[in-house]
Coordinates of C-alpha atoms in Angstrom, one line a residue:
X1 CA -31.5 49.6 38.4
X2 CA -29.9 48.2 35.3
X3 CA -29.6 44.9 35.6
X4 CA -28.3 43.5 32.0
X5 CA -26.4 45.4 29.4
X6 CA -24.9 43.6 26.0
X7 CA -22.6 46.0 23.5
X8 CA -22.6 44.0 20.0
X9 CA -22.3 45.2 16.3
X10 CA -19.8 47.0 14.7
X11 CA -17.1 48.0 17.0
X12 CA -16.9 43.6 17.9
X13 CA -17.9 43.6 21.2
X14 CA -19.2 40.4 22.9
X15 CA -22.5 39.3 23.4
X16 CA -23.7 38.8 27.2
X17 CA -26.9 37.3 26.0
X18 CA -26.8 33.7 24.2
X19 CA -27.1 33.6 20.5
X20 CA -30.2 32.3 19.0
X21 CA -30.6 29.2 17.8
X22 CA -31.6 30.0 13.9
X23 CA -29.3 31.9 12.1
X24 CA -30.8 34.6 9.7
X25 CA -29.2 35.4 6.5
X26 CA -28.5 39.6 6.5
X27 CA -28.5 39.6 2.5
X28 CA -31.2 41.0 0.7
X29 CA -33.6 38.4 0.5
X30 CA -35.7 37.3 -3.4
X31 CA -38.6 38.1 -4.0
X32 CA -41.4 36.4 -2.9
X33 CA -42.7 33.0 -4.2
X34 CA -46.0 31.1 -4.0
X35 CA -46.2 29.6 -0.4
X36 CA -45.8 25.8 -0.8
X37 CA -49.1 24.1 0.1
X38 CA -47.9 22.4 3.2
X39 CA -47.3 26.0 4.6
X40 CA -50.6 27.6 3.7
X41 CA -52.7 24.5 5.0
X42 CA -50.1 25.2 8.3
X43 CA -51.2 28.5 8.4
X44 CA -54.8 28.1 8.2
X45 CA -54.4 25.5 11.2
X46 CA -52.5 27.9 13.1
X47 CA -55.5 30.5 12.5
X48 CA -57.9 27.6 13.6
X49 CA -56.1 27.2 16.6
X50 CA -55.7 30.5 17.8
X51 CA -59.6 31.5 16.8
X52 CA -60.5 28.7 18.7
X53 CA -59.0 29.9 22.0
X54 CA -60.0 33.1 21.5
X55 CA -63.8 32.5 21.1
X56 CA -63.4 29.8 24.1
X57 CA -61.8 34.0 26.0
X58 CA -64.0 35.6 24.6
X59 CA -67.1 33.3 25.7
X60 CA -65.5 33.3 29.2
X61 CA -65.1 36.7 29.1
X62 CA -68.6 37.3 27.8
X63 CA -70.1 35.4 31.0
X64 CA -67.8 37.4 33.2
X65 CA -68.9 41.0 32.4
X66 CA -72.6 39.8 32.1
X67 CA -72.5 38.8 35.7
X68 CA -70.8 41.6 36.9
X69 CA -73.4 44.2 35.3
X70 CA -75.9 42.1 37.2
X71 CA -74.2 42.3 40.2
X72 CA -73.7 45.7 40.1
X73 CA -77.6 46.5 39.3
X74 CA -78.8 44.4 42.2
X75 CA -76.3 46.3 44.6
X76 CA -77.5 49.6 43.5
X77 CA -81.4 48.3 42.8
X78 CA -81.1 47.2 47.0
X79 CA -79.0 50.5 48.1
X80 CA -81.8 52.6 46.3
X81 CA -79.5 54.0 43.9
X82 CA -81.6 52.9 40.7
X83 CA -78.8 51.3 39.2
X84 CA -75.0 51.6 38.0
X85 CA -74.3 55.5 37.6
X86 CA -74.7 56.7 34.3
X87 CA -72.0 57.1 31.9
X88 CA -69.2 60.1 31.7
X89 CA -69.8 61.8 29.0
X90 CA -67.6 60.9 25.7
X91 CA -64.4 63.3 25.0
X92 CA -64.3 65.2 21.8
X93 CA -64.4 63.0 18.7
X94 CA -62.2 63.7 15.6
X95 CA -64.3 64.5 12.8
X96 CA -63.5 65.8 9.3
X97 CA -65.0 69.4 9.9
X98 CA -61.5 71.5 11.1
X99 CA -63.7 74.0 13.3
X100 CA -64.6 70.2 15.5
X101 CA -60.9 69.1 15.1
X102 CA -59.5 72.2 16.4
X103 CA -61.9 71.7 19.2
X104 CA -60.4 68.6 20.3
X105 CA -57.1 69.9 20.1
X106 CA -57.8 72.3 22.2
X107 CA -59.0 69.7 24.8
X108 CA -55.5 68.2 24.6
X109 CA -53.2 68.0 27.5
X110 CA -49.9 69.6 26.7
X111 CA -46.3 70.2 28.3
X112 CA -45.5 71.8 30.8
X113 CA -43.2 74.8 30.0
X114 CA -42.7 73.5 26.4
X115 CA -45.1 74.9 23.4
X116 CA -46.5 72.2 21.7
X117 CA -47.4 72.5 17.7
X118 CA -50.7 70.0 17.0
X119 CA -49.8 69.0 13.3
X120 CA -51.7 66.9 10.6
X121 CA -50.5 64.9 7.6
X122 CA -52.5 62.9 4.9
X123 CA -51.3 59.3 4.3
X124 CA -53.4 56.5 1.9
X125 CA -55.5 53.9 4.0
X126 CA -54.0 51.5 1.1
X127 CA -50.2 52.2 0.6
X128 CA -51.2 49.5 -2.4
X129 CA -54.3 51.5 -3.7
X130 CA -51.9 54.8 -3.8
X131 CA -49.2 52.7 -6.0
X132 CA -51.8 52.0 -8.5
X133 CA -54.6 54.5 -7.7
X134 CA -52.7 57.4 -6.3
X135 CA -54.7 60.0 -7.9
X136 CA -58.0 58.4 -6.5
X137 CA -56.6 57.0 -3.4
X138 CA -58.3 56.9 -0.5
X139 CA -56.3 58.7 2.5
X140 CA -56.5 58.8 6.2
X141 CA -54.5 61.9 8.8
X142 CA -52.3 61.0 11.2
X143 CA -52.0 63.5 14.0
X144 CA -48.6 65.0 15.2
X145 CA -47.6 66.8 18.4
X146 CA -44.3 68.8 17.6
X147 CA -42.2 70.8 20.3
X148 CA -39.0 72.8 19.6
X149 CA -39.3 73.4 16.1
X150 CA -36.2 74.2 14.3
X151 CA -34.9 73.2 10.8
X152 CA -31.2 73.2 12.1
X153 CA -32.0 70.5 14.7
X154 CA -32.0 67.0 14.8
X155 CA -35.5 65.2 14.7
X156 CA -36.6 62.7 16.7
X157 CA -39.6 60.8 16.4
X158 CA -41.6 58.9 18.9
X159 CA -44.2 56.1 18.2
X160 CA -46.1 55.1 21.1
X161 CA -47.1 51.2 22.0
X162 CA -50.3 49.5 22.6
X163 CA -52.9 51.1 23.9
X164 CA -51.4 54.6 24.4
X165 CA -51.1 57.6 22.5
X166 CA -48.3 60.7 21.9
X167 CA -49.6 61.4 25.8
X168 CA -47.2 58.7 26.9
X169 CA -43.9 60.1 25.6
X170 CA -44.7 64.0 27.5
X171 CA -42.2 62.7 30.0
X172 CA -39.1 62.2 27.6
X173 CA -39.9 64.7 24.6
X174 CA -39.2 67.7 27.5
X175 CA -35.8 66.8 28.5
X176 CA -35.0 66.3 24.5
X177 CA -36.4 69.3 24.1
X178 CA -34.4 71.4 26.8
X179 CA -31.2 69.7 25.5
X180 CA -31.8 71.1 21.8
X181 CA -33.1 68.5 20.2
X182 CA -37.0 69.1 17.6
X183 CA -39.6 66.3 18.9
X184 CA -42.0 64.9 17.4
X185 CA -44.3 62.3 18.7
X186 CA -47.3 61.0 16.4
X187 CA -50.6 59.2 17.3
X188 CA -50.4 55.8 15.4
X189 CA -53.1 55.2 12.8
X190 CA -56.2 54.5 14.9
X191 CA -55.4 55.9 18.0
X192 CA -56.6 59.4 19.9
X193 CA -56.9 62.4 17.3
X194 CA -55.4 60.5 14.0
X195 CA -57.9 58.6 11.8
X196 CA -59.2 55.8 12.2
X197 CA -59.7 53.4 9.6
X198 CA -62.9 50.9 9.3
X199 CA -62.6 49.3 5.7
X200 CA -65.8 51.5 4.2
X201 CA -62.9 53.8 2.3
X202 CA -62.3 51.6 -0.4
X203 CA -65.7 50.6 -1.3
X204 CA -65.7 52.3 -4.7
X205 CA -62.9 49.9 -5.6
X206 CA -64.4 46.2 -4.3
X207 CA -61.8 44.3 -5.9
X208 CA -59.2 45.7 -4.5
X209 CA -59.7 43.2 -1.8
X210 CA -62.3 40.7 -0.3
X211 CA -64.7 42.5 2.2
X212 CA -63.4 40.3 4.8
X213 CA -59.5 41.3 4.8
X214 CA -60.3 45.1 3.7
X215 CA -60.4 46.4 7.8
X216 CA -57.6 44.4 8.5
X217 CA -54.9 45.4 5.7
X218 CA -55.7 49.2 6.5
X219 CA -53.8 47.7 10.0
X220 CA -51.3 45.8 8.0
X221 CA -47.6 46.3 9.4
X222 CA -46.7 47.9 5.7
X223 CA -49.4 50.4 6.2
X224 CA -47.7 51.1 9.3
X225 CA -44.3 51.2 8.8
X226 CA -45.5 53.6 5.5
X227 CA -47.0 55.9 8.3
X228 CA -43.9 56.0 10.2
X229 CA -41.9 57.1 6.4
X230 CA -44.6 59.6 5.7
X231 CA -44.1 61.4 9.1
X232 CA -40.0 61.1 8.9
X233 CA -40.8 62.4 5.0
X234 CA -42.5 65.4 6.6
X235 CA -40.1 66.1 9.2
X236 CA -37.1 66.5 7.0
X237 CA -38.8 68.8 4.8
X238 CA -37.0 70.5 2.5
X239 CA -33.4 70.0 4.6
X240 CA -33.4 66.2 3.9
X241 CA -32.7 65.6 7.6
X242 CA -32.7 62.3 8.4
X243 CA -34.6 61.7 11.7
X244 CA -34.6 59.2 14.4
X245 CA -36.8 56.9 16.1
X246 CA -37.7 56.5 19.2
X247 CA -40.1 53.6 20.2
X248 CA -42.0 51.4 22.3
X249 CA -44.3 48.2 22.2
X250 CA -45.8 48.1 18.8
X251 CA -44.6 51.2 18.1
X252 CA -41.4 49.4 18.3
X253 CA -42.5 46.7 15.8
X254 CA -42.9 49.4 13.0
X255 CA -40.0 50.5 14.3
X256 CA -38.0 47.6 12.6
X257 CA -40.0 47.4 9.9
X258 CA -39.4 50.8 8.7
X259 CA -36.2 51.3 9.5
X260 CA -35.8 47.8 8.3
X261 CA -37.6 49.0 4.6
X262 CA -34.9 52.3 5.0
X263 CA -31.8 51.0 5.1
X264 CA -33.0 47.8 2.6
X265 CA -33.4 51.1 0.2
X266 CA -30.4 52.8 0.5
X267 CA -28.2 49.3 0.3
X268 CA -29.7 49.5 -3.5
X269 CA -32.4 46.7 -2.7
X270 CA -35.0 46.1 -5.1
X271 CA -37.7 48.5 -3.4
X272 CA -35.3 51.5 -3.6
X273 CA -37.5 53.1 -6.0
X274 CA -40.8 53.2 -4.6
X275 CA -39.3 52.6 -0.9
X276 CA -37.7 56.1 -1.2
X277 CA -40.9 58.3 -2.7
X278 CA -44.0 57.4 -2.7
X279 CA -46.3 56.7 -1.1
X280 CA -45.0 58.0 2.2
X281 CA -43.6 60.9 0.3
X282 CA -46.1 61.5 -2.2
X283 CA -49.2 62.1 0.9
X284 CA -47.1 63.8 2.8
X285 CA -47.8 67.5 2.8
X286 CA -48.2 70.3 0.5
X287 CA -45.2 72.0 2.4
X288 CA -43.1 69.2 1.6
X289 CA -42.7 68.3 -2.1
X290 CA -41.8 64.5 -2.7
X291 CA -37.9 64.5 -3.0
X292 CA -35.5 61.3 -3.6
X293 CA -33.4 60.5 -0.7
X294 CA -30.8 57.6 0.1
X295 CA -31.8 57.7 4.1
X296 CA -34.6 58.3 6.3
X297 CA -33.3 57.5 9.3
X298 CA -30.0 57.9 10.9
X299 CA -30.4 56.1 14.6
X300 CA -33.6 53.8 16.2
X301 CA -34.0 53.4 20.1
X302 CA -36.6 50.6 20.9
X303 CA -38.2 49.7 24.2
X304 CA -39.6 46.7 25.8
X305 CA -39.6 45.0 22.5
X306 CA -37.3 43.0 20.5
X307 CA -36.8 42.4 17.0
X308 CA -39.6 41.1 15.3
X309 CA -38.0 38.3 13.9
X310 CA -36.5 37.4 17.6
X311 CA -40.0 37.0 19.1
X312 CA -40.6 33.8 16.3
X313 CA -37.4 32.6 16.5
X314 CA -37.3 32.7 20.4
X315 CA -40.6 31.7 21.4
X316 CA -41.2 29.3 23.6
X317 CA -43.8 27.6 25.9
X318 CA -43.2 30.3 28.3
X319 CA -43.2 33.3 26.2
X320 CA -46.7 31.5 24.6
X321 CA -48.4 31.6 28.0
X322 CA -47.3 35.5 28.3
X323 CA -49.1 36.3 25.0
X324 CA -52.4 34.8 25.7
X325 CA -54.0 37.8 25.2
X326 CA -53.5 37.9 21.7
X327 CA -55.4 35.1 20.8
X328 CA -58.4 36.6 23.2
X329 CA -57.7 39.8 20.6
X330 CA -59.0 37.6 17.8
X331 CA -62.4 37.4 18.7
X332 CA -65.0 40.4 18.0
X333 CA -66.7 43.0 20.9
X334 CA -65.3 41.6 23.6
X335 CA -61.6 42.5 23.6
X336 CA -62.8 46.4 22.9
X337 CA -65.3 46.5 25.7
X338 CA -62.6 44.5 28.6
X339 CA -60.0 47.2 27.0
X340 CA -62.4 49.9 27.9
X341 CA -63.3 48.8 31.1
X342 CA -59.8 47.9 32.5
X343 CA -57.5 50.6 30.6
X344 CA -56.8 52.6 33.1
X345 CA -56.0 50.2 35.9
X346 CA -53.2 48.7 33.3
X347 CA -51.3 51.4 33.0
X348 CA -48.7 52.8 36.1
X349 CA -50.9 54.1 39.1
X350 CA -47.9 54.5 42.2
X351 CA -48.4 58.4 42.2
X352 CA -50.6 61.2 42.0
X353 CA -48.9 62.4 38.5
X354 CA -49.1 58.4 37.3
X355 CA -52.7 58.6 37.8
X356 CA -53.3 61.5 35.9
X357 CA -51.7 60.3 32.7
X358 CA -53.7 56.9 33.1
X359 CA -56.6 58.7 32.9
X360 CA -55.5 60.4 30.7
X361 CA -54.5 58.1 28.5
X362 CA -57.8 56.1 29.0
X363 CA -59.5 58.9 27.7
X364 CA -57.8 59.2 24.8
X365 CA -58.3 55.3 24.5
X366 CA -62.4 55.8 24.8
X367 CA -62.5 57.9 21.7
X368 CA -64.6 56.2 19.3
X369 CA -62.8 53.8 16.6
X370 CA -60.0 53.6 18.7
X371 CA -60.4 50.9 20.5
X372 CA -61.1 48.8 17.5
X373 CA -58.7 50.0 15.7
X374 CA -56.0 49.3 18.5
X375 CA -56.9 45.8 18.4
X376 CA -57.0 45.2 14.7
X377 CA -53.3 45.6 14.9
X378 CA -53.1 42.3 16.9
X379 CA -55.8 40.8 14.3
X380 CA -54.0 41.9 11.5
X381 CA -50.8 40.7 12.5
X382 CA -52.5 37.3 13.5
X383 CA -53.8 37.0 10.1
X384 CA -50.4 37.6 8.5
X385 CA -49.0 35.1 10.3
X386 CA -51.7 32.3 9.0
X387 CA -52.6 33.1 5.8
X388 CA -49.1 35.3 4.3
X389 CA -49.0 39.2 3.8
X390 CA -52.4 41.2 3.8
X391 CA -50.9 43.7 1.3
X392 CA -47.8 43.8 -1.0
X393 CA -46.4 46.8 1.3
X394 CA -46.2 44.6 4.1
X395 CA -44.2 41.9 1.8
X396 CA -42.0 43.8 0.8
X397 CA -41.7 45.4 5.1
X398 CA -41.2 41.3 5.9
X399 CA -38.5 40.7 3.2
X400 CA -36.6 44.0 4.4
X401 CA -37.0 42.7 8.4
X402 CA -34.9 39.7 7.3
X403 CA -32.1 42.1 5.8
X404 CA -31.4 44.1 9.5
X405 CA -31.0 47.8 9.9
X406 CA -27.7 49.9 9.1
X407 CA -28.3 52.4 11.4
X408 CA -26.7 52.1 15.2
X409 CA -29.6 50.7 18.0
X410 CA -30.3 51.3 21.4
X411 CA -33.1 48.9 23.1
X412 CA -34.1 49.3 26.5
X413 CA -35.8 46.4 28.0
X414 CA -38.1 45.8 30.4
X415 CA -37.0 43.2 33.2
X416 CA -40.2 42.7 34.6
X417 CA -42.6 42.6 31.6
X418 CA -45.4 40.3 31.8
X419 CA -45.7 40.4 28.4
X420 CA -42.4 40.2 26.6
X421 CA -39.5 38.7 28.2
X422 CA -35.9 39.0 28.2
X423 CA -35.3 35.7 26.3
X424 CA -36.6 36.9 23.6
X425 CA -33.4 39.7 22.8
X426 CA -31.0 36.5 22.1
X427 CA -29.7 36.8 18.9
X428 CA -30.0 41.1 18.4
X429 CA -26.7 41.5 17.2
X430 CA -27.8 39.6 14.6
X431 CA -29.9 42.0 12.6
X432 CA -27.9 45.7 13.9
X433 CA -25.4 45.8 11.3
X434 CA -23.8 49.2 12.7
X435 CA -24.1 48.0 16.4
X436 CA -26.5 47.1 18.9
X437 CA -26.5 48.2 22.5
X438 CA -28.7 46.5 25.1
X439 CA -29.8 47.8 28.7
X440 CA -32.5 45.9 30.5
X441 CA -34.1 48.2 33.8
X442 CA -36.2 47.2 36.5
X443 CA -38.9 48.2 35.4
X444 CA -42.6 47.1 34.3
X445 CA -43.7 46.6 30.4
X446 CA -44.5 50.7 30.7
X447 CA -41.2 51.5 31.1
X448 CA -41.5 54.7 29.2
X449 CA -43.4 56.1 32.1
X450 CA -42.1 54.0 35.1
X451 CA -38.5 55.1 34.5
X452 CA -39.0 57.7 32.5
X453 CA -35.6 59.4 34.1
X454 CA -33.8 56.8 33.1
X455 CA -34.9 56.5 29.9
X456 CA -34.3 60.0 29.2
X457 CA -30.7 59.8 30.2
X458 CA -29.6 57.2 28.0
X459 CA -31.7 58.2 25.0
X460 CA -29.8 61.7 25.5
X461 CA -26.8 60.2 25.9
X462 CA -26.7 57.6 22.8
X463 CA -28.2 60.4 20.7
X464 CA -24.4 62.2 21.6
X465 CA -22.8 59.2 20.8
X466 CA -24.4 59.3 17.5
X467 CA -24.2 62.6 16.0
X468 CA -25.3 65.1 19.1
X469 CA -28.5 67.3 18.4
X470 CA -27.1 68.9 15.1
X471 CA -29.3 67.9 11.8
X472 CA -27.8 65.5 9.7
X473 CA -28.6 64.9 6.4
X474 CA -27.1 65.5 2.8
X475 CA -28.6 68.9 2.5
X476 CA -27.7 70.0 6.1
X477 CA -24.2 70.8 5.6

C-alpha cells in the first residue's frame, strides 16, 4: 500500500528521495526586474512551440469527433432510430438572482449523516483592479460547502484538483468531521456553483489590460492563491484561527502559492502589508471585518502534486510526454468539448458508489462556463510561463514560491499517476522549512477518491501531530 515514505525538514531526518539537481535559494527573493531580452524572445518561442502542437491536437482531435458524430448518425439513420439521442437536459445554472442560486443548491448532493452549510463569499475577478480600484472593483463568489461548524475548532480547508469540484473531497471531510474537526471545502473559481469569470467584467476599465490577456489573468495563479486567503480570511472570522489546507492537483498548486505568499508575510517580506489584508480580506464578507494577522495558515497537506518549482526543476523527457495534454489545452473549443465528452470515464469507475460521484462530478463539470474556465487555468499558466506574470498578484505569488513555506507539510503521492510522476518530489525538503513528510500509495492520479481510507487516516493523524483539532490562533487562547 505505501510504497515510499521520506521524513525531511526540521527535526534532520534523511532524505530517501535524491536531491534535485538546482539548488533554490530560501531567502526572500528582490523584486522583480525587467526580463532580459534573451529570456522574453525564449519565452515567446516556448509559446510558439507549444501553440503549435496544440493546434496540430486540436486539428487531430477536430477530425476525430467529426467522424465519430458521423458514425454515430449513420448507425442510428440505418437502425431507424433518427439519429444520436437527444441531449440530457442541462443541470441548474448559477445565476446572480438568489431565488435561482438557492435552487441549485438545493440540487446539490450532500453527506451522508453530516449537515452541510452551502456558503458564499465575494472575491475581485482582478486582485490588481481591487488594489487600485477597490471601491469600483469588479468581484466574482466563490461557493463554500461547510460541515461541523464551530468557532472553537480547527479549520480545515479543501481545494479540489482539475476537473472536480467540493464533490470530490465528501469522502474525507466526514471522517474529519466525526473526529471534531470544522471543514470546509470550496469550489475553485470557475468550477460547479462559484463564478465563473469570462473577461467582460472589466470592460469599463479597458486599460487595465489588453483584451487578449483579460480572460486569462482572471485564471492567473495570484487570483487564485487570493481566493484560497479570502476563504481562510472568512473561516477565521473574528477568532483569528489560522486554518489548514488540504489539497489536490491544482488545487495543490495554489496550495503552495498561498501558503507560500503566508508564511513570505509573516517572515516580514516585502508584501506583508497588502499580503495580510486586502484584497482577500477586504472581499471577504460583511460578517468578517478585515483584521491584520501575522498567519493564515498553520499546516498544508498536498496530494498527487509536488512543489511547483520541483515540476521545472525536475522535468524531463519523460515527465514532458506525461503532460501532453497541456499543450492540447492551448488551443480553443476543442479541449472543452473532448472534456465534456470523456469526463466521466476519467474519473474512478471500480464500484457502484465510484460511479455515482463520476457522474456526479461530470455534472457539475457540464455546467456552463465551467469547462472553459477549468481549462483557462492550464492557458493561463502556459502564458505565464512564455511571456512572465499575467498580473502583479501572481509576481509577487512566484517570488514567495521561491522563499518555501514555514508551516509543517504532508504530501501524499500518487505511484501510479499518468500525469505527474514520482521524480518529480526530489528536492521537497528543499522548500518545507518546518518539515516535510512524504508517503507515496498505490494508487491512481485520483487518489483522493481511490484511497480515500487512507488518505483520511494519515491526514487525521498528521493533523494530531500538529496541534490536534483545537483552534489555534492568537485570539484562541
Amino acid at each position: 500500500m505505501v510504497s515510499g515514505k521520506e521524513k525531511a525538514g526540521g527535526d534532520g531526518g534523511g532524505a530517501a528521495l535524491p536531491p534535485s539537481s538546482t539548488s533554490w535559494d530560501l531567502d526572500p527573493a528582490p523584486p522583480l526586474r525587467p526580463r532580459p531580452l534573451s529570456r522574453v524572445l525564449a519565452g515567446y518561442l516556448t509559446l510558439a512551440v507549444v501553440y503549435s502542437f496544440s493546434l496540430y491536437f486540436a486539428a487531430t482531435v477536430g477530425v476525430s469527433m467529426l467522424l465519430v458524430d458521423f458514425r454515430k448518425q449513420r448507425r442510428g439513420a440505418r437502425s431507424g432510430g433518427g439519429g444520436p439521442a437527444p441531449p440530457a437536459s442541462p443541470p441548474p445554472l448559477l445565476p446572480d438572482p438568489e431565488s435561482q442560486r438557492d435552487a441549485a443548491v438545493a440540487a446539490e448532493p450532500g453527506i451522508e449523516g453530516i449537515e452541510v452549510s452551502h456558503e458564499f463569499i465575494e472575491v475581485p475577478v482582478y486582485p490588481d483592479e481591487a488594489e487600485e480600484h477597490a471601491g469600483r472593483a469588479k468581484t466574482t463568489t466563490l461557493h463554500l460547502a461547510r460541515a461541523g461548524i464551530d468557532p472553537s475548532r480547527r479549520a480545515v480547508l479543501f481545494l479540489h484538483g482539475f476537473p472536480e469540484c467540493w464533490l470530490s473531497w465528501r469522502r474525507l471531510m466526514k471522517p474529519l468531521v466525526e473526529a471534531g474537526y470544522e471543514v470546509a471545502a470550496l469550489d475553485m473559481r470557475g468550477y460547479n456553483l462559484s463564478g465563473k469569470p469570462s473577461g467582460r467584467e472589466n470592460a469599463a476599465s479597458p486599460k487595465f489590460l489588453p483584451s487578449s490577456s483579460r480572460v486569462l489573468a482572471a485564471f492567473d495563479v495570484g487570483a487564485l492563491a487570493a481566493d484560497a486567503r479570502a476563504a481562510a480570511v472568512y473561516l477565521s472570522g473574528s477568532t483569528g484561527r489560522t486554518v489548514t489546507l488540504v489539497s489536490h492537483d491544482w488545487g495543490g498548486a495554489v496550495a503552495w502559492h498561498a501558503a507560500s505568499v503566508d508564511s513570505s508575510a509573516a517572515r516580514g517580506g516585502k508584501e506583508e502589508e497588502e499580503e495580510n489584508s486586502s484584497p482577500a480580506s477586504t472581499f471577504s464578507s460583511p460578517a468578517s471585518p478585515p483584521r491584520r494577522r501575522r498567519r493564515l495558515f498553520d499546516a498544508l497537506v498536498t496530494m498527487a502534486i509536488p512543489h511547483p518549482l520541483l515540476f521545472k526543476a525536475n522535468m524531463g523527457w519523460k515527465q514532458a510526454k506525461r503532460s501532453w495534454y497541456v499543450a492540447f489545452f492551448q488551443s480553443p473549443f476543442f479541449p472543452e468539448k473532448m472534456m465534456a465528452a470523456s469526463i466521466g470515464s476519467m474519473l474512478p469507475r471500480s464500484n457502484e458508489e465510484e460511479k455515482k460521484e463520476a457522474g456526479e462530478l461530470a455534472a457539475a463539470f457540464a455546467r456552463p462556463g465551467a469547462a472553459t474556465a477549468a481549462i483557462n487555468y492550464y492557458r493561463a499558466s502556459v502564458r505565464a510561463i512564455g511571456g512572465g506574470p499575467l498580473s502583479r498578484a501572481g509576481a509577487r505569488a512566484a517570488r514567495a514560491l521561491r522563499g518555501g513555506v514555514d508551516v509543517p507539510v504532508l504530501c501524499l503521492y500518487a505511484g501510479r499517476d499518468a500525469a505527474l510522476g514520482v521524480e518529480l518530489l526530489a528536492g521537497s525538503e528543499r522548500f518545507c522549512r518546518a518539515g516535510v513528510e512524504i508517503e507515496v500509495l498505490d494508487s491512481g492520479h485520483w487518489i483522493q477518491l481511490e484511497k480515500a481510507r487512507e488518505c483520511a487516516e494519515r491526514t487525521l493523524r498528521f493533523l494530531e501531530r500538529t496541534g490536534g483539532n483545537a483552534a489555534r490562533g492568537s485570539l484562541c487562547g
